[in-house]
Amino acid sequence: MLKIRLSVGGAKKRPVYKIVVADSRSPRDGRFIEKLGFFNPLIPKNKKDRMKLEIERIKHWMSKGAKPTTRVARILGEAEVLPMPAPGNNPLKAIPKKDRKKSEKDNKASEKKEVAPKAEEKKDPKPAEKKEVAPKAEEKKDKK
């Protein structure tokens, strides 16, 4: 299956991406069929040098059955080659990681509180049963 995807290049902490057509089984930065453009995320969005796309070739490969990855689909949507894909639903993305962990702990604590009363209700009959069992044991001792 053919994919239109990003291939990483550039120096450490300074990525530059090639937009390529590749077989889905080949490695991310490995063998590709054709280079269709580039994308540099470090350049501001309003500059033309941020990305360059060969739109004709992209349309050609899409007609052959190549499917863009989600990130490439967004890049093509910004360039108005494709309709912009619907945004994903990740409500935790905007929350800092520290706060996410706190909210998860709060959720677990509230779940335990909901579960705890049920457990207490179950515990009440058990001690009563144990009290009934204890006198029988005493009766056995008295019989000996």
PDB file of N, CA and C in Angstrom, residues 80-128:
ATOM      1  N   GLU A  80      -4.502  23.836   0.852  1.00  0.00           N
ATOM      2  CA  GLU A  80      -5.751  23.779   0.092  1.00  0.00           C
ATOM      3  C   GLU A  80      -5.678  22.822  -1.095  1.00  0.00           C
ATOM      4  N   VAL A  81      -4.883  21.770  -0.960  1.00  0.00           N
ATOM      5  CA  VAL A  81      -4.837  20.719  -1.971  1.00  0.00           C
ATOM      6  C   VAL A  81      -5.984  19.739  -1.710  1.00  0.00           C
ATOM      7  N   LEU A  82      -6.204  19.433  -0.443  1.00  0.00           N
ATOM      8  CA  LEU A  82      -7.294  18.567   0.012  1.00  0.00           C
ATOM      9  C   LEU A  82      -8.180  19.360   0.964  1.00  0.00           C
ATOM     10  N   PRO A  83      -9.395  18.908   1.202  1.00  0.00           N
ATOM     11  CA  PRO A  83     -10.170  19.542   2.271  1.00  0.00           C
ATOM     12  C   PRO A  83      -9.503  19.263   3.619  1.00  0.00           C
ATOM     13  N   MET A  84      -9.552  20.237   4.506  1.00  0.00           N
ATOM     14  CA  MET A  84      -8.923  20.094   5.821  1.00  0.00           C
ATOM     15  C   MET A  84      -9.595  18.954   6.587  1.00  0.00           C
ATOM     16  N   PRO A  85      -8.828  17.989   7.112  1.00  0.00           N
ATOM     17  CA  PRO A  85      -9.437  16.887   7.857  1.00  0.00           C
ATOM     18  C   PRO A  85     -10.053  17.387   9.165  1.00  0.00           C
ATOM     19  N   ALA A  86     -11.016  16.650   9.649  1.00  0.00           N
ATOM     20  CA  ALA A  86     -11.671  17.010  10.911  1.00  0.00           C
ATOM     21  C   ALA A  86     -10.668  16.902  12.047  1.00  0.00           C
ATOM     22  N   PRO A  87     -10.713  17.831  12.998  1.00  0.00           N
ATOM     23  CA  PRO A  87      -9.770  17.745  14.115  1.00  0.00           C
ATOM     24  C   PRO A  87     -10.074  16.528  14.979  1.00  0.00           C
ATOM     25  N   GLY A  88      -9.012  15.937  15.530  1.00  0.00           N
ATOM     26  CA  GLY A  88      -9.174  14.787  16.402  1.00  0.00           C
ATOM     27  C   GLY A  88      -9.720  15.214  17.746  1.00  0.00           C
ATOM     28  N   ASN A  89     -10.203  14.245  18.516  1.00  0.00           N
ATOM     29  CA  ASN A  89     -10.755  14.540  19.830  1.00  0.00           C
ATOM     30  C   ASN A  89      -9.780  14.076  20.898  1.00  0.00           C
ATOM     31  N   ASN A  90      -9.007  15.018  21.416  1.00  0.00           N
ATOM     32  CA  ASN A  90      -8.087  14.714  22.505  1.00  0.00           C
ATOM     33  C   ASN A  90      -8.262  15.798  23.562  1.00  0.00           C
ATOM     34  N   PRO A  91      -9.245  15.657  24.441  1.00  0.00           N
ATOM     35  CA  PRO A  91      -9.525  16.712  25.402  1.00  0.00           C
ATOM     36  C   PRO A  91      -8.410  16.935  26.429  1.00  0.00           C
ATOM     37  N   LEU A  92      -7.539  15.956  26.615  1.00  0.00           N
ATOM     38  CA  LEU A  92      -6.471  16.108  27.609  1.00  0.00           C
ATOM     39  C   LEU A  92      -5.250  16.822  27.045  1.00  0.00           C
ATOM     40  N   LYS A  93      -5.204  17.065  25.739  1.00  0.00           N
ATOM     41  CA  LYS A  93      -4.020  17.640  25.120  1.00  0.00           C
ATOM     42  C   LYS A  93      -3.714  19.033  25.656  1.00  0.00           C
ATOM     43  N   ALA A  94      -4.723  19.818  25.958  1.00  0.00           N
ATOM     44  CA  ALA A  94      -4.523  21.188  26.407  1.00  0.00           C
ATOM     45  C   ALA A  94      -4.159  21.274  27.883  1.00  0.00           C
ATOM     46  N   ILE A  95      -4.310  20.184  28.611  1.00  0.00           N
ATOM     47  CA  ILE A  95      -4.028  20.186  30.045  1.00  0.00           C
ATOM     48  C   ILE A  95      -2.575  19.769  30.265  1.00  0.00           C
ATOM     49  N   PRO A  96      -1.802  20.536  31.056  1.00  0.00           N
ATOM     50  CA  PRO A  96      -0.420  20.132  31.345  1.00  0.00           C
ATOM     51  C   PRO A  96      -0.368  18.753  31.998  1.00  0.00           C
ATOM     52  N   LYS A  97       0.718  18.040  31.777  1.00  0.00           N
ATOM     53  CA  LYS A  97       0.840  16.659  32.226  1.00  0.00           C
ATOM     54  C   LYS A  97       0.682  16.517  33.740  1.00  0.00           C
ATOM     55  N   LYS A  98       1.224  17.470  34.497  1.00  0.00           N
ATOM     56  CA  LYS A  98       1.103  17.406  35.951  1.00  0.00           C
ATOM     57  C   LYS A  98      -0.355  17.442  36.374  1.00  0.00           C
ATOM     58  N   ASP A  99      -1.127  18.328  35.746  1.00  0.00           N
ATOM     59  CA  ASP A  99      -2.541  18.448  36.079  1.00  0.00           C
ATOM     60  C   ASP A  99      -3.332  17.231  35.623  1.00  0.00           C
ATOM     61  N   ARG A 100      -2.906  16.601  34.532  1.00  0.00           N
ATOM     62  CA  ARG A 100      -3.572  15.388  34.066  1.00  0.00           C
ATOM     63  C   ARG A 100      -3.465  14.301  35.122  1.00  0.00           C
ATOM     64  N   LYS A 101      -2.268  14.147  35.681  1.00  0.00           N
ATOM     65  CA  LYS A 101      -2.050  13.118  36.693  1.00  0.00           C
ATOM     66  C   LYS A 101      -2.906  13.382  37.920  1.00  0.00           C
ATOM     67  N   LYS A 102      -3.014  14.656  38.320  1.00  0.00           N
ATOM     68  CA  LYS A 102      -3.845  15.008  39.476  1.00  0.00           C
ATOM     69  C   LYS A 102      -5.305  14.678  39.210  1.00  0.00           C
ATOM     70  N   SER A 103      -5.783  15.019  38.012  1.00  0.00           N
ATOM     71  CA  SER A 103      -7.184  14.756  37.693  1.00  0.00           C
ATOM     72  C   SER A 103      -7.452  13.248  37.626  1.00  0.00           C
ATOM     73  N   GLU A 104      -6.473  12.474  37.142  1.00  0.00           N
ATOM     74  CA  GLU A 104      -6.639  11.023  37.116  1.00  0.00           C
ATOM     75  C   GLU A 104      -6.738  10.467  38.530  1.00  0.00           C
ATOM     76  N   LYS A 105      -5.912  10.971  39.448  1.00  0.00           N
ATOM     77  CA  LYS A 105      -5.970  10.524  40.837  1.00  0.00           C
ATOM     78  C   LYS A 105      -7.306  10.881  41.462  1.00  0.00           C
ATOM     79  N   ASP A 106      -7.802  12.091  41.172  1.00  0.00           N
ATOM     80  CA  ASP A 106      -9.097  12.507  41.692  1.00  0.00           C
ATOM     81  C   ASP A 106     -10.210  11.609  41.170  1.00  0.00           C
ATOM     82  N   ASN A 107     -10.137  11.261  39.898  1.00  0.00           N
ATOM     83  CA  ASN A 107     -11.147  10.387  39.310  1.00  0.00           C
ATOM     84  C   ASN A 107     -11.112   9.007  39.961  1.00  0.00           C
ATOM     85  N   LYS A 108      -9.926   8.483  40.182  1.00  0.00           N
ATOM     86  CA  LYS A 108      -9.803   7.167  40.819  1.00  0.00           C
ATOM     87  C   LYS A 108     -10.320   7.218  42.249  1.00  0.00           C
ATOM     88  N   ALA A 109     -10.011   8.315  42.962  1.00  0.00           N
ATOM     89  CA  ALA A 109     -10.472   8.451  44.338  1.00  0.00           C
ATOM     90  C   ALA A 109     -11.999   8.516  44.394  1.00  0.00           C
ATOM     91  N   SER A 110     -12.608   9.246  43.487  1.00  0.00           N
ATOM     92  CA  SER A 110     -14.067   9.343  43.468  1.00  0.00           C
ATOM     93  C   SER A 110     -14.696   7.994  43.118  1.00  0.00           C
ATOM     94  N   GLU A 111     -14.044   7.237  42.233  1.00  0.00           N
ATOM     95  CA  GLU A 111     -14.549   5.907  41.907  1.00  0.00           C
ATOM     96  C   GLU A 111     -14.458   4.986  43.121  1.00  0.00           C
ATOM     97  N   LYS A 112     -13.384   5.084  43.872  1.00  0.00           N
ATOM     98  CA  LYS A 112     -13.234   4.260  45.070  1.00  0.00           C
ATOM     99  C   LYS A 112     -14.295   4.619  46.100  1.00  0.00           C
ATOM    100  N   LYS A 113     -14.611   5.914  46.220  1.00  0.00           N
ATOM    101  CA  LYS A 113     -15.645   6.337  47.166  1.00  0.00           C
ATOM    102  C   LYS A 113     -16.990   5.759  46.776  1.00  0.00           C
ATOM    103  N   GLU A 114     -17.269   5.702  45.491  1.00  0.00           N
ATOM    104  CA  GLU A 114     -18.525   5.133  45.027  1.00  0.00           C
ATOM    105  C   GLU A 114     -18.568   3.632  45.280  1.00  0.00           C
ATOM    106  N   VAL A 115     -17.434   2.976  45.119  1.00  0.00           N
ATOM    107  CA  VAL A 115     -17.359   1.539  45.316  1.00  0.00           C
ATOM    108  C   VAL A 115     -17.345   1.207  46.805  1.00  0.00           C
ATOM    109  N   ALA A 116     -16.751   2.052  47.629  1.00  0.00           N
ATOM    110  CA  ALA A 116     -16.597   1.793  49.056  1.00  0.00           C
ATOM    111  C   ALA A 116     -17.931   1.579  49.780  1.00  0.00           C
ATOM    112  N   PRO A 117     -18.970   2.378  49.587  1.00  0.00           N
ATOM    113  CA  PRO A 117     -20.220   2.120  50.293  1.00  0.00           C
ATOM    114  C   PRO A 117     -20.801   0.751  49.968  1.00  0.00           C
ATOM    115  N   LYS A 118     -20.653   0.308  48.745  1.00  0.00           N
ATOM    116  CA  LYS A 118     -21.144  -1.013  48.391  1.00  0.00           C
ATOM    117  C   LYS A 118     -20.391  -2.081  49.170  1.00  0.00           C
ATOM    118  N   ALA A 119     -19.108  -1.895  49.320  1.00  0.00           N
ATOM    119  CA  ALA A 119     -18.302  -2.855  50.056  1.00  0.00           C
ATOM    120  C   ALA A 119     -18.695  -2.856  51.535  1.00  0.00           C
ATOM    121  N   GLU A 120     -18.992  -1.671  52.083  1.00  0.00           N
ATOM    122  CA  GLU A 120     -19.387  -1.585  53.483  1.00  0.00           C
ATOM    123  C   GLU A 120     -20.715  -2.282  53.719  1.00  0.00           C
ATOM    124  N   GLU A 121     -21.644  -2.159  52.770  1.00  0.00           N
ATOM    125  CA  GLU A 121     -22.921  -2.833  52.896  1.00  0.00           C
ATOM    126  C   GLU A 121     -22.724  -4.338  52.942  1.00  0.00           C
ATOM    127  N   LYS A 122     -21.786  -4.835  52.167  1.00  0.00           N
ATOM    128  CA  LYS A 122     -21.519  -6.265  52.148  1.00  0.00           C
ATOM    129  C   LYS A 122     -20.837  -6.712  53.431  1.00  0.00           C
ATOM    130  N   LYS A 123     -20.036  -5.839  54.023  1.00  0.00           N
ATOM    131  CA  LYS A 123     -19.306  -6.196  55.237  1.00  0.00           C
ATOM    132  C   LYS A 123     -20.235  -6.315  56.441  1.00  0.00           C
ATOM    133  N   ASP A 124     -21.316  -5.561  56.482  1.00  0.00           N
ATOM    134  CA  ASP A 124     -22.212  -5.578  57.635  1.00  0.00           C
ATOM    135  C   ASP A 124     -22.807  -6.958  57.905  1.00  0.00           C
ATOM    136  N   PRO A 125     -23.306  -7.683  56.921  1.00  0.00           N
ATOM    137  CA  PRO A 125     -23.860  -9.006  57.218  1.00  0.00           C
ATOM    138  C   PRO A 125     -22.798 -10.007  57.657  1.00  0.00           C
ATOM    139  N   LYS A 126     -21.604  -9.888  57.191  1.00  0.00           N
ATOM    140  CA  LYS A 126     -20.561 -10.861  57.520  1.00  0.00           C
ATOM    141  C   LYS A 126     -20.217 -10.872  59.008  1.00  0.00           C
ATOM    142  N   PRO A 127     -20.030  -9.703  59.663  1.00  0.00           N
ATOM    143  CA  PRO A 127     -19.742  -9.766  61.097  1.00  0.00           C
ATOM    144  C   PRO A 127     -20.888 -10.394  61.880  1.00  0.00           C
ATOM    145  N   ALA A 128     -22.118 -10.185  61.472  1.00  0.00           N
ATOM    146  CA  ALA A 128     -23.247 -10.788  62.155  1.00  0.00           C
ATOM    147  C   ALA A 128     -23.189 -12.306  62.021  1.00  0.00           C
TER     148      ALA A 128
END
